Coordinates of C-alpha atoms in Angstrom, one line a residue:
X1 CA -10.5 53.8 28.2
X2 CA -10.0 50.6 25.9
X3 CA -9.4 49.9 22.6
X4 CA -12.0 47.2 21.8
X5 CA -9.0 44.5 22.2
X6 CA -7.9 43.0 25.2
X7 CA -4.1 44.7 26.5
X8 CA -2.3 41.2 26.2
X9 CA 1.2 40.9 25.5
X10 CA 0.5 37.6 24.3
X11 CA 2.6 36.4 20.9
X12 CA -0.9 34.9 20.0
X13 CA -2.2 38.1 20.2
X14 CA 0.7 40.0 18.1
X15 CA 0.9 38.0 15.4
X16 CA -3.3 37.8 14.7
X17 CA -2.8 41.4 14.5
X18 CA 0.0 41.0 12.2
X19 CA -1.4 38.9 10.1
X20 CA -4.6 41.1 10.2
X21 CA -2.5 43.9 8.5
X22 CA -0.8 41.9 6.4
X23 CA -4.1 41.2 4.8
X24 CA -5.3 44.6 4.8
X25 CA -2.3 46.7 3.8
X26 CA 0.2 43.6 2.5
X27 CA 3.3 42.9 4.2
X28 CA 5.8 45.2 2.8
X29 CA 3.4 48.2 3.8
X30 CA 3.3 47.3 7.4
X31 CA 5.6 48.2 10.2
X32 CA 6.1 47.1 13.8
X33 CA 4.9 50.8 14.9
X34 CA 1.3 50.1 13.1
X35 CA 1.3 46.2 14.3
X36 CA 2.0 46.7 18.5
X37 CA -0.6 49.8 18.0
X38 CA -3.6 46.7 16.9
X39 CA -2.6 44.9 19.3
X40 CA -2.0 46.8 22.1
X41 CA 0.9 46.9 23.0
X42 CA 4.5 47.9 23.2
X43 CA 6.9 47.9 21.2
X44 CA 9.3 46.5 23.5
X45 CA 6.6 43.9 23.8
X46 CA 6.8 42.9 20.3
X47 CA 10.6 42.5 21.0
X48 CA 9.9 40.7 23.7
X49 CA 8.7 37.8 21.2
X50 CA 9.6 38.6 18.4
X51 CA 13.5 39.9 16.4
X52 CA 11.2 41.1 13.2
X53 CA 8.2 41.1 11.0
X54 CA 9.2 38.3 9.4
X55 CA 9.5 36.2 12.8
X56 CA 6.2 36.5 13.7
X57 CA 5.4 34.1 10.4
X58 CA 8.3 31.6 11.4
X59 CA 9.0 32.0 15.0
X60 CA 6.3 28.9 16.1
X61 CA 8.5 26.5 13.5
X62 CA 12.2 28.5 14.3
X63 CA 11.8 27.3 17.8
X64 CA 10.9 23.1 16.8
X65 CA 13.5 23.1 14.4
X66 CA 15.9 24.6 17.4
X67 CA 15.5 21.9 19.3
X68 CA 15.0 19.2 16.5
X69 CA 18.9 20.4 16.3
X70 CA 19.6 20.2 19.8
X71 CA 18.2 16.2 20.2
X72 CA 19.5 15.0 16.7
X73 CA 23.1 16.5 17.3
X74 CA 22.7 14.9 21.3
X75 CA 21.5 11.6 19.6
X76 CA 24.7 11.5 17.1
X77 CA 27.2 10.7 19.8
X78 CA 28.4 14.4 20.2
X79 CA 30.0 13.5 24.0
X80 CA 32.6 11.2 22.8
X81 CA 30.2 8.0 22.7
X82 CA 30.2 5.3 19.8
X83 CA 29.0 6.8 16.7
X84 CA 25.5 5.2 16.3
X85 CA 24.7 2.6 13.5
X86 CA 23.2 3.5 10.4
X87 CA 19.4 2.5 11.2
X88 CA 19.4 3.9 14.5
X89 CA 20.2 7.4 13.4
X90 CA 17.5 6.8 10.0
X91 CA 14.4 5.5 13.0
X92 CA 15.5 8.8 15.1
X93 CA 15.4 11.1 12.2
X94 CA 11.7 9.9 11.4
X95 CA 10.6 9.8 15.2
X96 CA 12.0 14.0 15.7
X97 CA 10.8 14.7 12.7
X98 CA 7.6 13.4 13.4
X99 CA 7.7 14.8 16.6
X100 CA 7.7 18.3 14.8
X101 CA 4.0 18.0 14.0
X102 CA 2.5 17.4 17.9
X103 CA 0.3 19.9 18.8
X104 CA 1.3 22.1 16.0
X105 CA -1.8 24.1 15.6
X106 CA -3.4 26.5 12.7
X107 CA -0.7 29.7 13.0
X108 CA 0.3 32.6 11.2
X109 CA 2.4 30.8 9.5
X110 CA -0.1 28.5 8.0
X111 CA -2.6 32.2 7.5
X112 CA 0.4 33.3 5.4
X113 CA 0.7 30.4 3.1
X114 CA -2.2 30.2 2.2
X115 CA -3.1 34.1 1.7
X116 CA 0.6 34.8 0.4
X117 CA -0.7 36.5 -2.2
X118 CA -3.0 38.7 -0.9
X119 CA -0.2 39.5 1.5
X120 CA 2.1 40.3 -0.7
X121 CA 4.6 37.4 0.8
X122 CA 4.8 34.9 -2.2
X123 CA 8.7 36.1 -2.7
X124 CA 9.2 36.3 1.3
X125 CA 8.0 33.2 2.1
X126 CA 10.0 31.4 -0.7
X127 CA 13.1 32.8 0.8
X128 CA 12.3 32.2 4.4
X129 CA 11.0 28.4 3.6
X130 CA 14.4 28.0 1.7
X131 CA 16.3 29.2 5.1
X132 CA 14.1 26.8 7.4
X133 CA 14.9 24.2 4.8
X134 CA 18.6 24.4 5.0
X135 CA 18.2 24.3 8.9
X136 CA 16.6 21.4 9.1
X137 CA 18.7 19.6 6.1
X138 CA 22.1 21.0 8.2
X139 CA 20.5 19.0 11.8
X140 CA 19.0 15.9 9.4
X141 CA 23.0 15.5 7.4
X142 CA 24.8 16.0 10.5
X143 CA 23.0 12.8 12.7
X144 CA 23.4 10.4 9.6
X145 CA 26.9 11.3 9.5
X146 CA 27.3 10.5 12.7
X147 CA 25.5 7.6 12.3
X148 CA 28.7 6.8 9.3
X149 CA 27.3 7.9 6.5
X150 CA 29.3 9.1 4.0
X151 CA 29.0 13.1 2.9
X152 CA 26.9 12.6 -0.3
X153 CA 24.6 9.8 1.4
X154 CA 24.2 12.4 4.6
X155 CA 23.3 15.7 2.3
X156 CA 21.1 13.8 0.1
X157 CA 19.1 12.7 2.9
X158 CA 19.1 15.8 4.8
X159 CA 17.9 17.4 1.9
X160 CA 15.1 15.7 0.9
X161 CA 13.6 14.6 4.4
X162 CA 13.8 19.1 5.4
X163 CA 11.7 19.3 1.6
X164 CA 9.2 16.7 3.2
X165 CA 8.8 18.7 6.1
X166 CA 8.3 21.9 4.5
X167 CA 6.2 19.8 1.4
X168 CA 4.3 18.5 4.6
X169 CA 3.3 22.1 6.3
X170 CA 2.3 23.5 3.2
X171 CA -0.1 21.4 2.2
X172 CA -1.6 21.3 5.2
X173 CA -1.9 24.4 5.4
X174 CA -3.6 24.7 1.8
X175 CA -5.8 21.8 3.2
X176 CA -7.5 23.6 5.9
X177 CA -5.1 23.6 8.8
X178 CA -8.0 23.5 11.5
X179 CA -9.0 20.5 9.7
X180 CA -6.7 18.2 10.1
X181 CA -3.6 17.7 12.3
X182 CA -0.2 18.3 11.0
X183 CA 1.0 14.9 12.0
X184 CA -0.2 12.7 10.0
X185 CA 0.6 14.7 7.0
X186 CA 3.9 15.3 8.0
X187 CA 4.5 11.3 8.5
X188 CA 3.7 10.7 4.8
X189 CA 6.4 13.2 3.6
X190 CA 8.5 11.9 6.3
X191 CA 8.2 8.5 4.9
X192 CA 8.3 9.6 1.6
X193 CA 11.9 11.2 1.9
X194 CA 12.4 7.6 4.0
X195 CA 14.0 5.9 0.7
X196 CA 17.4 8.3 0.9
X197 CA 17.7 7.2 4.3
X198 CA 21.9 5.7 4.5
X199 CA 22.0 2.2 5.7
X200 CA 23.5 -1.2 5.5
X201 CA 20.8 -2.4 2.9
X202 CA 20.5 0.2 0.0
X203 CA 17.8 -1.8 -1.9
X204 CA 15.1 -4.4 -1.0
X205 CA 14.3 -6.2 -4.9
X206 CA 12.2 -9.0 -5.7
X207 CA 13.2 -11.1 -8.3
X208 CA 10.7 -13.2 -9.6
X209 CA 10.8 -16.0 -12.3
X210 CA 8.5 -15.1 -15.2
X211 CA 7.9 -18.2 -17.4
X212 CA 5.8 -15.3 -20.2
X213 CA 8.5 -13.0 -19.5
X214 CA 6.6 -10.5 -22.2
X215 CA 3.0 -11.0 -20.1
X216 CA 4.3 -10.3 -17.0
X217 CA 6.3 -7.2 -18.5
X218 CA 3.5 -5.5 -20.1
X219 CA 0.9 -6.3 -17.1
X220 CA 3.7 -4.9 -13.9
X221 CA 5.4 -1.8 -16.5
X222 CA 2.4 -1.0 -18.7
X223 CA -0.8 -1.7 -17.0
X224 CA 0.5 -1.5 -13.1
X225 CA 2.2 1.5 -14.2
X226 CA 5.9 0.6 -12.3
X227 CA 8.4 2.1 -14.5
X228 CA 11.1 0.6 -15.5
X229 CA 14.6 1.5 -14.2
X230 CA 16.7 -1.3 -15.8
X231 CA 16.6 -3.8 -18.5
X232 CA 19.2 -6.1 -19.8
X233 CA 19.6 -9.1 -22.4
X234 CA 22.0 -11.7 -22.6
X235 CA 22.9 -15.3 -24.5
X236 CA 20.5 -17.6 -25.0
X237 CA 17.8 -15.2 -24.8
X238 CA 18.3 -14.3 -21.4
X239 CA 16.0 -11.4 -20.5
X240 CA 15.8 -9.3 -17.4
X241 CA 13.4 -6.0 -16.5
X242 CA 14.1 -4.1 -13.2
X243 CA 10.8 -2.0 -12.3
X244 CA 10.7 0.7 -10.0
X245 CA 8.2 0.2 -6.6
X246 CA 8.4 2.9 -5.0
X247 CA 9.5 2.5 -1.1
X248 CA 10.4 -0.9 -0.6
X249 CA 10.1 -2.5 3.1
X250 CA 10.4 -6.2 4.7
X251 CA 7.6 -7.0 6.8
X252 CA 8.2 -9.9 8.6
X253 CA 4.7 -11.7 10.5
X254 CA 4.8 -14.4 12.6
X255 CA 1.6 -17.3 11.9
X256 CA -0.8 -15.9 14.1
X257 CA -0.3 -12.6 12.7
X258 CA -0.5 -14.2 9.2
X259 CA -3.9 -16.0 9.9
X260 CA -5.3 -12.6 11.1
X261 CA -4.6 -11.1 8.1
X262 CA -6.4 -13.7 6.2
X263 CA -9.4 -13.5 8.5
X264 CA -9.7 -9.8 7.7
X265 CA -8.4 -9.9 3.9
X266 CA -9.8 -12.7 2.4
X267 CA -13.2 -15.2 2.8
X268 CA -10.4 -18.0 3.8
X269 CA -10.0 -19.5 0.4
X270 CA -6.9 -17.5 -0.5
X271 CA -4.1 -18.4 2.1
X272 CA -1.2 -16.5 2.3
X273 CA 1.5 -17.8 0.4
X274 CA 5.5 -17.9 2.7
X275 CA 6.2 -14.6 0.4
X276 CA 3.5 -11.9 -0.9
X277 CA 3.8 -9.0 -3.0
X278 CA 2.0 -5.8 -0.8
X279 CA 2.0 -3.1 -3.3
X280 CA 0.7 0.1 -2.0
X281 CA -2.0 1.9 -4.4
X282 CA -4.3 5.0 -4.6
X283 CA -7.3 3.6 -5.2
X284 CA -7.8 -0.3 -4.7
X285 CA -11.1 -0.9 -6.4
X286 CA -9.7 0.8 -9.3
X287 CA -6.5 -1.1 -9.8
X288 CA -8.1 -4.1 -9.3
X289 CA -10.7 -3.3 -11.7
X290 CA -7.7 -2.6 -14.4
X291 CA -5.2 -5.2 -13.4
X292 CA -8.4 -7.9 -13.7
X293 CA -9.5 -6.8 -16.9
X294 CA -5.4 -7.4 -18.3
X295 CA -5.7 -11.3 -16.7
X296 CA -4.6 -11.2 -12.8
X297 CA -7.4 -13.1 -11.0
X298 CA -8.8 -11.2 -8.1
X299 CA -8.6 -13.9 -5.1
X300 CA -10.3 -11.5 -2.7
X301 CA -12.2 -8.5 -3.5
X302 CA -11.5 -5.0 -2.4
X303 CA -12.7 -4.7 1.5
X304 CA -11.7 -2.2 4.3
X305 CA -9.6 -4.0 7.0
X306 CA -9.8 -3.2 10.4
X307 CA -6.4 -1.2 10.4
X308 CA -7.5 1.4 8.1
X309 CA -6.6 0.6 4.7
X310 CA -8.3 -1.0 1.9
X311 CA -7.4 -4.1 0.7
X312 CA -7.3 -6.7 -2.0
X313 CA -5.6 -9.9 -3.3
X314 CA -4.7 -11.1 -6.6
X315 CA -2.9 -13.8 -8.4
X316 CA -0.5 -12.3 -11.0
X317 CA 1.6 -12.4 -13.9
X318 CA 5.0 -14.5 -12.7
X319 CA 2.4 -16.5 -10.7
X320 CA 2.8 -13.7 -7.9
X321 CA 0.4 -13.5 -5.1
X322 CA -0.4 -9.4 -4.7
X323 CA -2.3 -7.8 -2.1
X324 CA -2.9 -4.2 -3.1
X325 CA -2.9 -1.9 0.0
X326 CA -4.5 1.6 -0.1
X327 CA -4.0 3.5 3.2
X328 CA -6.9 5.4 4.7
X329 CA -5.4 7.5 7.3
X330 CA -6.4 8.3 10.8
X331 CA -10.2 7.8 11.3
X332 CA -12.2 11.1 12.2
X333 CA -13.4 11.0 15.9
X334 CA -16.6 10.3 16.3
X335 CA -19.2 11.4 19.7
X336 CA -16.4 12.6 21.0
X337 CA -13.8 9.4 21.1

């Protein structure tokens, strides 16, 4: 005699009938007893995978976030070797991080966030996401301390790069988690939460000269929209603005690499400049359209480049060369590639 559903003691198999009840009778209302009996099996079974209810939501993350601890606190010099340097332990924290995302498919987990309601989990999952949160915050502190960070610099960046993650599996979830993969997503938050990262160089700031110190105010604060964080005056009229750009990094091209990028970014009759401003933007053709129309002259026009972002160059307020950059993502595959 069956049942209609396959006898597999399978965790896949447990938690779609979990998650099957949750949504018909809402978590509270459900037991273990009622849970093994739609799916078939055991209740040993469901011990076999599974320490409660609850775990059958988290226990696909629990275990990546167990080992995520295991290779950050091996990567931290735990064996008596050197303490590594500040960057090292800020690129491995991205890369496991990162990592967290491969071949993370659609779960319960991602069934429950987005039906939480329905389920009756919105205060459940709000206290469970807070205890994943401090895991991954408690593994993230401990490698930049041993990286020499200091305590506040170590919890402030354990904290916020455990709120990308979580940020990051939540909205893909609410995306469609079928849709996309989790990685890329998780990237952005991860690189997001990059600017708490301790190391030797706390800041990257351009200072430009600004001969219409008033112009270029109005066009980089008001129009650009990069707030300011700092302003000072001083004798003689001495005037200074410091404006908030979000994550600042230094990247460094040799001159083949710089003649590429003018192949693909421009018609050829805007040459790089030794330094250029790459300012990172939602919606290219937009900006452009708003930062041409208060006096920057557009050099080259909005185009996709080849390494899938759109791009554009301007000449600026300050007499600053600016290419706005607006990332794409991963392409879709397409017949199959």
């Amino acid at each position: 005699m069956t049942t209609g559903r396959p006898r597999a003691t399978s965790r896949d198999t447990i938690a779609e009938a979990a998650c099957e009840l949750f949504l018909e009778r809402g978590y509270a209302h459900t037991t273990v007893a009622e849970i093994t009996r739609r799916a078939g099996v055991s209740r040993s079974s469901f011990f076999n995978y599974f320490t409660s209810k609850s775990d059958v939501l988290w226990a696909g993350l629990d275990e990546r976030i167990t080992s995520l601890g295991e290779r950050l606190a091996h990567g931290g010099g735990g064996d008596g070797a050197a303490a590594p340097a500040a960057p090292a332990a800020a690129a491995a924290v991205r890369a496991e991080l990162t990592a967290l995302g491969d071949g993370f498919a659609p779960d319960a987990l991602a069934l429950a966030i987005v039906h939480a309601e329905p389920m009756g989990l919105v205060d459940e999952l709000e206290r469970d996401t807070g205890i994943r949160r401090s895991r991954i915050a408690h593994a993230v502190t401990g490698r930049f301390r041993a990286g020499g960070a200091d305590e506040i610099e170590a919890a402030v960046a354990g904290a916020a790069y455990a709120g990308a993650v979580l940020a990051a599996i939540e909205s893909w979830a609410h995306a469609g988690a079928g849709q996309t993969p989790l990685g890329p997503v998780l990237a952005r938050a991860v690189d997001a939460a990059a600017v708490t990262a301790p190391g030797p160089v706390r800041q990257l700031r351009l200072v430009a000269r600004a001969d219409d110190f008033a112009e270029a105010l109005v066009f980089y604060r008001d129009v650009l929209g990069m707030p300011e964080q700092e302003s000072y005056e001083g004798d003689g009229g001495a005037r200074v603005a410091i404006l908030g750009a979000g994550r600042a990094t230094l990247e460094l091209s040799n001159p083949a690499q710089v003649d590429l990028i003018d192949r693909v970014e421009t018609d050829g009759d805007a040459p790089s400049e030794r330094l250029r401003v790459a300012l990172e933007v939602g919606d290219t053709a937009a900006v452009v359209e708003r930062l041409a129309e208060a006096g920057a002259v557009v050099e080259a026009s909005a185009r996709e480049t080849p390494w899938r972002s759109v791009n554009a160059r301007l000449r600026a307020p300050a007499d600053l060369q600016v290419t706005l950059f607006q990332e794409l993502g991963a392409a879709e595959p397409v017949d199959g590639r």
